[in-house]
Coordinates of N, CA and C in Angstrom, one line a residue:
X1 N 12.9 288.1 312.3 CA 13.1 286.7 312.7 C 14.6 286.6 313.1
X2 N 14.9 286.0 314.3 CA 16.2 285.8 314.7 C 16.9 284.6 314.0
X3 N 18.2 284.6 314.2 CA 19.0 283.5 313.6 C 18.6 282.1 314.0
X4 N 18.3 281.9 315.3 CA 18.0 280.6 315.8 C 16.6 280.2 315.3
X5 N 15.7 281.1 315.2 CA 14.4 280.8 314.7 C 14.5 280.5 313.2
X6 N 15.3 281.2 312.5 CA 15.5 281.0 311.0 C 16.1 279.6 310.8
X7 N 17.1 279.3 311.6 CA 17.7 277.9 311.5 C 16.7 276.8 311.8
X8 N 15.9 277.0 312.9 CA 14.9 276.0 313.3 C 13.8 275.8 312.2
X9 N 13.6 276.8 311.3 CA 12.6 276.7 310.3 C 13.2 276.2 308.9
X10 N 14.5 276.0 308.9 CA 15.2 275.6 307.7 C 15.0 274.1 307.5
X11 N 14.1 273.7 306.7 CA 13.8 272.3 306.4 C 15.0 271.5 305.8
X12 N 15.7 272.2 305.0 CA 16.9 271.5 304.4 C 17.9 271.1 305.5
X13 N 18.2 272.1 306.4 CA 19.2 271.8 307.4 C 18.6 270.8 308.4
X14 N 17.4 271.0 308.8 CA 16.7 270.0 309.8 C 16.7 268.6 309.2
X15 N 16.4 268.5 307.9 CA 16.3 267.2 307.3 C 17.7 266.5 307.4
X16 N 18.7 267.2 307.0 CA 20.1 266.7 307.0 C 20.5 266.3 308.4
X17 N 20.3 267.2 309.4 CA 20.8 266.9 310.8 C 20.0 265.7 311.3
X18 N 18.7 265.7 311.1 CA 17.9 264.5 311.7 C 18.3 263.2 311.0
X19 N 18.5 263.2 309.7 CA 19.0 262.0 309.0 C 20.3 261.5 309.5
X20 N 21.2 262.5 309.8 CA 22.5 262.1 310.3 C 22.4 261.5 311.7
X21 N 21.6 262.2 312.6 CA 21.4 261.7 314.0 C 20.7 260.3 314.0
X22 N 19.7 260.1 313.2 CA 19.0 258.8 313.1 C 20.0 257.7 312.6
X23 N 20.8 258.0 311.6 CA 21.7 257.0 311.1 C 22.7 256.7 312.2
X24 N 23.2 257.6 312.9 CA 24.2 257.3 314.0 C 23.5 256.5 315.1
X25 N 22.3 256.8 315.4 CA 21.5 256.0 316.4 C 21.3 254.6 315.9
X26 N 20.9 254.5 314.6 CA 20.7 253.1 314.1 C 21.9 252.3 314.1
X27 N 23.1 252.9 314.0 CA 24.3 252.1 314.1 C 24.4 251.3 315.4
X28 N 24.0 252.0 316.5 CA 24.0 251.4 317.8 C 23.0 250.2 317.9
X29 N 21.8 250.5 317.4 CA 20.7 249.5 317.4 C 21.1 248.3 316.5
X30 N 21.6 248.5 315.3 CA 22.0 247.4 314.5 C 23.1 246.6 315.1
X31 N 24.1 247.2 315.7 CA 25.2 246.5 316.4 C 24.6 245.7 317.6
X32 N 23.6 246.2 318.3 CA 23.0 245.5 319.4 C 22.3 244.3 318.9
X33 N 21.6 244.4 317.8 CA 20.9 243.2 317.2 C 21.9 242.2 316.6
X34 N 23.0 242.7 316.1 CA 24.0 241.9 315.4 C 24.8 241.1 316.4
X35 N 25.3 241.7 317.5 CA 26.2 241.0 318.4 C 25.7 241.0 319.8
X36 N 24.5 241.5 320.0 CA 23.9 241.5 321.4 C 24.7 242.3 322.4
X37 N 25.3 243.4 321.9 CA 26.1 244.3 322.8 C 25.9 245.7 322.4
X38 N 25.7 246.6 323.4 CA 25.5 248.0 323.2 C 26.9 248.7 323.2
X39 N 27.1 249.4 322.1 CA 28.3 250.2 321.9 C 27.9 251.6 321.7
X40 N 27.7 252.4 322.7 CA 27.3 253.8 322.6 C 28.3 254.7 321.8
X41 N 29.5 254.3 321.8 CA 30.5 255.0 321.0 C 30.3 255.1 319.5
X42 N 29.5 254.1 319.0 CA 29.1 254.1 317.6 C 28.3 255.4 317.2
X43 N 27.7 256.0 318.2 CA 26.9 257.3 318.0 C 27.8 258.4 317.4
X44 N 29.1 258.3 317.7 CA 30.0 259.3 317.3 C 31.2 258.8 316.4
X45 N 30.9 257.6 315.7 CA 32.0 257.1 314.9 C 31.7 257.2 313.4
X46 N 32.7 257.0 312.6 CA 32.5 256.9 311.2 C 32.4 255.4 310.8
X47 N 32.0 255.2 309.6 CA 31.8 253.8 309.2 C 30.6 253.1 309.8
X48 N 30.3 251.9 309.3 CA 29.2 251.2 309.8 C 27.9 251.4 309.0
X49 N 26.9 250.6 309.5 CA 25.6 250.6 308.8 C 24.6 251.4 309.6
X50 N 23.9 252.4 309.0 CA 24.0 252.9 307.7 C 25.0 254.1 307.7
X51 N 25.3 254.5 306.5 CA 26.3 255.6 306.4 C 25.6 256.9 306.7
X52 N 26.1 257.6 307.8 CA 25.4 258.9 308.2 C 25.8 260.0 307.3
X53 N 27.0 259.9 306.6 CA 27.4 260.9 305.6 C 26.4 260.8 304.5
X54 N 26.1 259.6 304.0 CA 25.1 259.5 302.9 C 23.8 259.9 303.3
X55 N 23.3 259.6 304.6 CA 22.0 260.1 305.1 C 22.0 261.6 305.1
X56 N 23.0 262.2 305.6 CA 23.0 263.7 305.7 C 22.9 264.3 304.3
X57 N 23.8 263.8 303.4 CA 23.8 264.4 302.1 C 22.6 264.2 301.2
X58 N 22.0 262.9 301.3 CA 20.8 262.6 300.5 C 19.6 263.4 301.1
X59 N 19.6 263.5 302.4 CA 18.5 264.3 303.0 C 18.6 265.8 302.5
X60 N 19.8 266.3 302.6 CA 20.0 267.7 302.1 C 19.6 267.9 300.7
X61 N 20.1 267.0 299.8 CA 19.8 267.2 298.4 C 18.3 267.0 298.1
X62 N 17.7 266.0 298.8 CA 16.2 265.8 298.6 C 15.4 266.9 299.0
X63 N 15.8 267.5 300.2 CA 15.0 268.6 300.7 C 15.2 269.8 299.8
X64 N 16.4 270.0 299.3 CA 16.6 271.1 298.3 C 15.7 270.9 297.1
X65 N 15.7 269.7 296.6 CA 14.9 269.4 295.4 C 13.4 269.6 295.7
X66 N 12.9 269.1 296.8 CA 11.5 269.3 297.2 C 11.1 270.7 297.4
X67 N 12.1 271.5 297.9 CA 11.8 272.9 298.1 C 12.0 273.8 296.9
X68 N 13.0 273.6 296.2 CA 13.4 274.5 295.1 C 13.1 273.9 293.7
X69 N 12.7 272.6 293.7 CA 12.5 272.0 292.4 C 13.6 271.1 292.0
X70 N 13.3 270.0 291.4 CA 14.4 269.0 291.0 C 15.0 269.5 289.7
X71 N 14.5 270.5 289.1 CA 15.1 271.1 287.9 C 15.9 272.3 288.2
X72 N 16.1 272.7 289.5 CA 16.8 273.9 289.8 C 18.3 273.7 289.8
X73 N 19.0 274.8 289.7 CA 20.5 274.8 289.7 C 20.9 274.3 291.1
X74 N 20.3 274.8 292.1 CA 20.7 274.5 293.5 C 20.6 273.0 293.8
X75 N 19.5 272.4 293.2 CA 19.4 271.0 293.4 C 20.5 270.2 292.7
X76 N 20.8 270.7 291.5 CA 21.9 270.0 290.7 C 23.2 270.1 291.5
X77 N 23.5 271.3 292.1 CA 24.7 271.4 293.0 C 24.7 270.5 294.2
X78 N 23.5 270.5 294.9 CA 23.4 269.6 296.1 C 23.5 268.2 295.7
X79 N 22.9 267.7 294.6 CA 23.0 266.3 294.2 C 24.4 266.0 293.8
X80 N 25.1 266.9 293.1 CA 26.5 266.6 292.7 C 27.4 266.4 293.9
X81 N 27.3 267.4 294.8 CA 28.1 267.3 296.1 C 27.8 266.0 296.8
X82 N 26.5 265.7 296.9 CA 26.1 264.5 297.6 C 26.7 263.2 297.0
X83 N 26.8 263.2 295.7 CA 27.4 262.0 295.0 C 28.9 261.9 295.3
X84 N 29.5 263.1 295.3 CA 31.0 263.1 295.6 C 31.2 262.5 297.0
X85 N 30.4 263.0 298.0 CA 30.6 262.6 299.4 C 30.3 261.1 299.5
X86 N 29.2 260.6 298.9 CA 28.9 259.2 299.0 C 30.0 258.3 298.2
X87 N 30.5 258.8 297.1 CA 31.5 258.1 296.4 C 32.8 258.0 297.3
X88 N 33.1 259.1 298.0 CA 34.3 259.1 298.8 C 34.1 258.1 300.0
X89 N 32.9 258.1 300.6 CA 32.6 257.2 301.7 C 32.8 255.7 301.3
X90 N 32.4 255.4 300.1 CA 32.5 254.0 299.7 C 33.9 253.7 299.0
X91 N 34.6 254.7 298.6 CA 35.8 254.5 297.9 C 37.1 254.8 298.7
X92 N 37.4 256.1 298.7 CA 38.7 256.5 299.4 C 38.7 256.2 300.8
X93 N 37.6 256.5 301.6 CA 37.7 256.3 303.0 C 37.6 254.8 303.3
X94 N 36.9 254.0 302.5 CA 36.9 252.6 302.7 C 38.3 252.0 302.4
X95 N 38.9 252.4 301.4 CA 40.3 252.0 301.1 C 41.3 252.3 302.2
X96 N 41.1 253.5 302.8 CA 42.0 254.0 303.9 C 41.8 253.0 305.1
X97 N 40.5 252.6 305.3 CA 40.2 251.7 306.4 C 40.9 250.3 306.2
X98 N 40.8 249.9 304.9 CA 41.5 248.6 304.6 C 43.0 248.7 304.8
X99 N 43.6 249.8 304.4 CA 45.0 250.0 304.6 C 45.4 250.1 306.1
X100 N 44.5 250.7 306.9 CA 44.8 250.8 308.3 C 44.8 249.4 308.9
X101 N 43.9 248.5 308.4 CA 43.8 247.2 309.0 C 45.1 246.4 308.7
X102 N 45.6 246.6 307.5 CA 46.9 245.9 307.1 C 48.1 246.5 307.9
X103 N 48.1 247.8 308.1 CA 49.2 248.5 308.8 C 49.1 248.0 310.3
X104 N 47.9 247.9 310.9 CA 47.8 247.5 312.2 C 48.2 246.0 312.4
X105 N 48.0 245.2 311.4 CA 48.5 243.8 311.4 C 50.0 243.8 311.4
X106 N 50.6 244.6 310.6 CA 52.1 244.7 310.5 C 52.7 245.2 311.9
X107 N 52.0 246.2 312.4 CA 52.4 246.8 313.7 C 52.4 245.7 314.8
X108 N 51.3 244.9 314.8 CA 51.1 243.8 315.8 C 52.3 242.8 315.6
X109 N 52.6 242.5 314.4 CA 53.8 241.6 314.2 C 55.1 242.2 314.7
X110 N 55.3 243.5 314.5 CA 56.5 244.1 315.0 C 56.5 244.1 316.5
X111 N 55.3 244.4 317.1 CA 55.2 244.4 318.6 C 55.5 243.1 319.2
X112 N 55.2 242.0 318.4 CA 55.5 240.6 318.9 C 57.0 240.4 319.1
X113 N 57.8 241.2 318.4 CA 59.3 241.1 318.6 C 59.8 241.9 319.8
X114 N 58.9 242.6 320.4 CA 59.4 243.3 321.6 C 59.4 244.8 321.4
X115 N 59.3 245.3 320.2 CA 59.3 246.7 319.9 C 57.9 247.3 320.2
X116 N 57.8 248.3 321.0 CA 56.6 248.9 321.3 C 56.3 250.1 320.5
X117 N 55.2 250.1 319.8 CA 54.8 251.3 318.9 C 53.7 252.0 319.5
X118 N 53.4 253.2 319.0 CA 52.4 254.1 319.6 C 51.0 253.6 319.8
X119 N 50.2 253.6 318.8 CA 48.8 253.1 318.9 C 48.3 252.7 317.5
X120 N 47.2 252.0 317.6 CA 46.6 251.4 316.3 C 45.9 252.5 315.6
X121 N 45.8 252.3 314.2 CA 45.1 253.2 313.4 C 43.6 252.8 313.4
X122 N 42.7 253.7 313.2 CA 41.3 253.5 313.1 C 41.0 252.7 311.8
X123 N 40.3 251.6 311.9 CA 40.1 250.8 310.7 C 38.7 251.0 310.1
X124 N 37.7 251.4 311.0 CA 36.4 251.6 310.5 C 36.2 253.0 310.0
X125 N 36.5 253.3 308.8 CA 36.5 254.6 308.2 C 35.4 254.8 307.2
X126 N 35.4 253.9 306.2 CA 34.5 254.0 305.1 C 33.3 253.1 305.2
X127 N 32.7 252.9 304.0 CA 31.4 252.1 304.0 C 31.4 251.2 302.8
X128 N 30.7 250.1 302.9 CA 30.4 249.3 301.8 C 29.3 250.0 300.9
X129 N 29.2 249.6 299.7 CA 28.1 250.2 298.9 C 26.7 250.1 299.5
X130 N 26.4 248.9 300.1 CA 25.1 248.7 300.7 C 24.9 249.7 301.9
X131 N 25.9 250.0 302.7 CA 25.8 250.9 303.8 C 25.6 252.3 303.2
X132 N 26.2 252.7 302.1 CA 26.0 254.0 301.5 C 24.6 254.1 301.0
X133 N 24.1 253.0 300.3 CA 22.7 253.0 299.7 C 21.7 253.1 300.8
X134 N 21.9 252.3 301.9 CA 20.9 252.4 303.0 C 20.9 253.8 303.7
X135 N 22.1 254.4 303.8 CA 22.1 255.8 304.3 C 21.4 256.7 303.4
X136 N 21.6 256.6 302.1 CA 20.9 257.5 301.2 C 19.4 257.3 301.2
X137 N 19.0 256.1 301.3 CA 17.5 255.8 301.3 C 16.9 256.4 302.6
X138 N 17.6 256.3 303.7 CA 17.2 256.9 305.0 C 17.1 258.4 304.9
X139 N 18.1 259.0 304.3 CA 18.1 260.5 304.1 C 17.0 260.9 303.3
X140 N 16.7 260.3 302.2 CA 15.6 260.6 301.3 C 14.3 260.5 302.0
X141 N 14.1 259.5 302.7 CA 12.8 259.3 303.5 C 12.6 260.3 304.5
X142 N 13.7 260.7 305.3 CA 13.6 261.7 306.3 C 13.2 263.1 305.6
X143 N 13.8 263.4 304.5 CA 13.5 264.7 303.9 C 12.1 264.7 303.4
X144 N 11.6 263.6 302.8 CA 10.2 263.6 302.4 C 9.2 263.7 303.5
X145 N 9.5 263.0 304.6 CA 8.7 263.1 305.8 C 8.6 264.5 306.4
X146 N 9.7 265.2 306.5 CA 9.8 266.5 307.0 C 9.1 267.5 306.1
X147 N 9.3 267.3 304.8 CA 8.7 268.2 303.8 C 7.2 268.1 303.8
X148 N 6.6 267.0 304.1 CA 5.2 266.8 304.2 C 4.7 267.2 305.6

């Protein structure tokens, strides 16, 4: 079996990638429903509803559990790493986004005095807990669907 065929048969990897892609696509749809405007750039952005990081990791961990058993060491490792990533998305990266918003506001005030600064920082970095939870639920569902 070749490498590409082996990768295409890897349910863990396929679950994770499909969950990530669907979460990114859903960001565009949710934004369209929310503000009646299509923002295709959301397909490649961080932050927003649902969390694609959480989707990816939850799908990966769930697929590992379904394939290797929820009592396996590899599931425990996958679940632990998933929790770290989801915690980071809702904690550190969200805090960084809030700091970026404050810094951008300060930069705007400075620019109002005539001083020109480089560019704004990206503010949409992290996720709210509900965005993380929705991403995780999406990932779990995708893994279960692909496993069956």
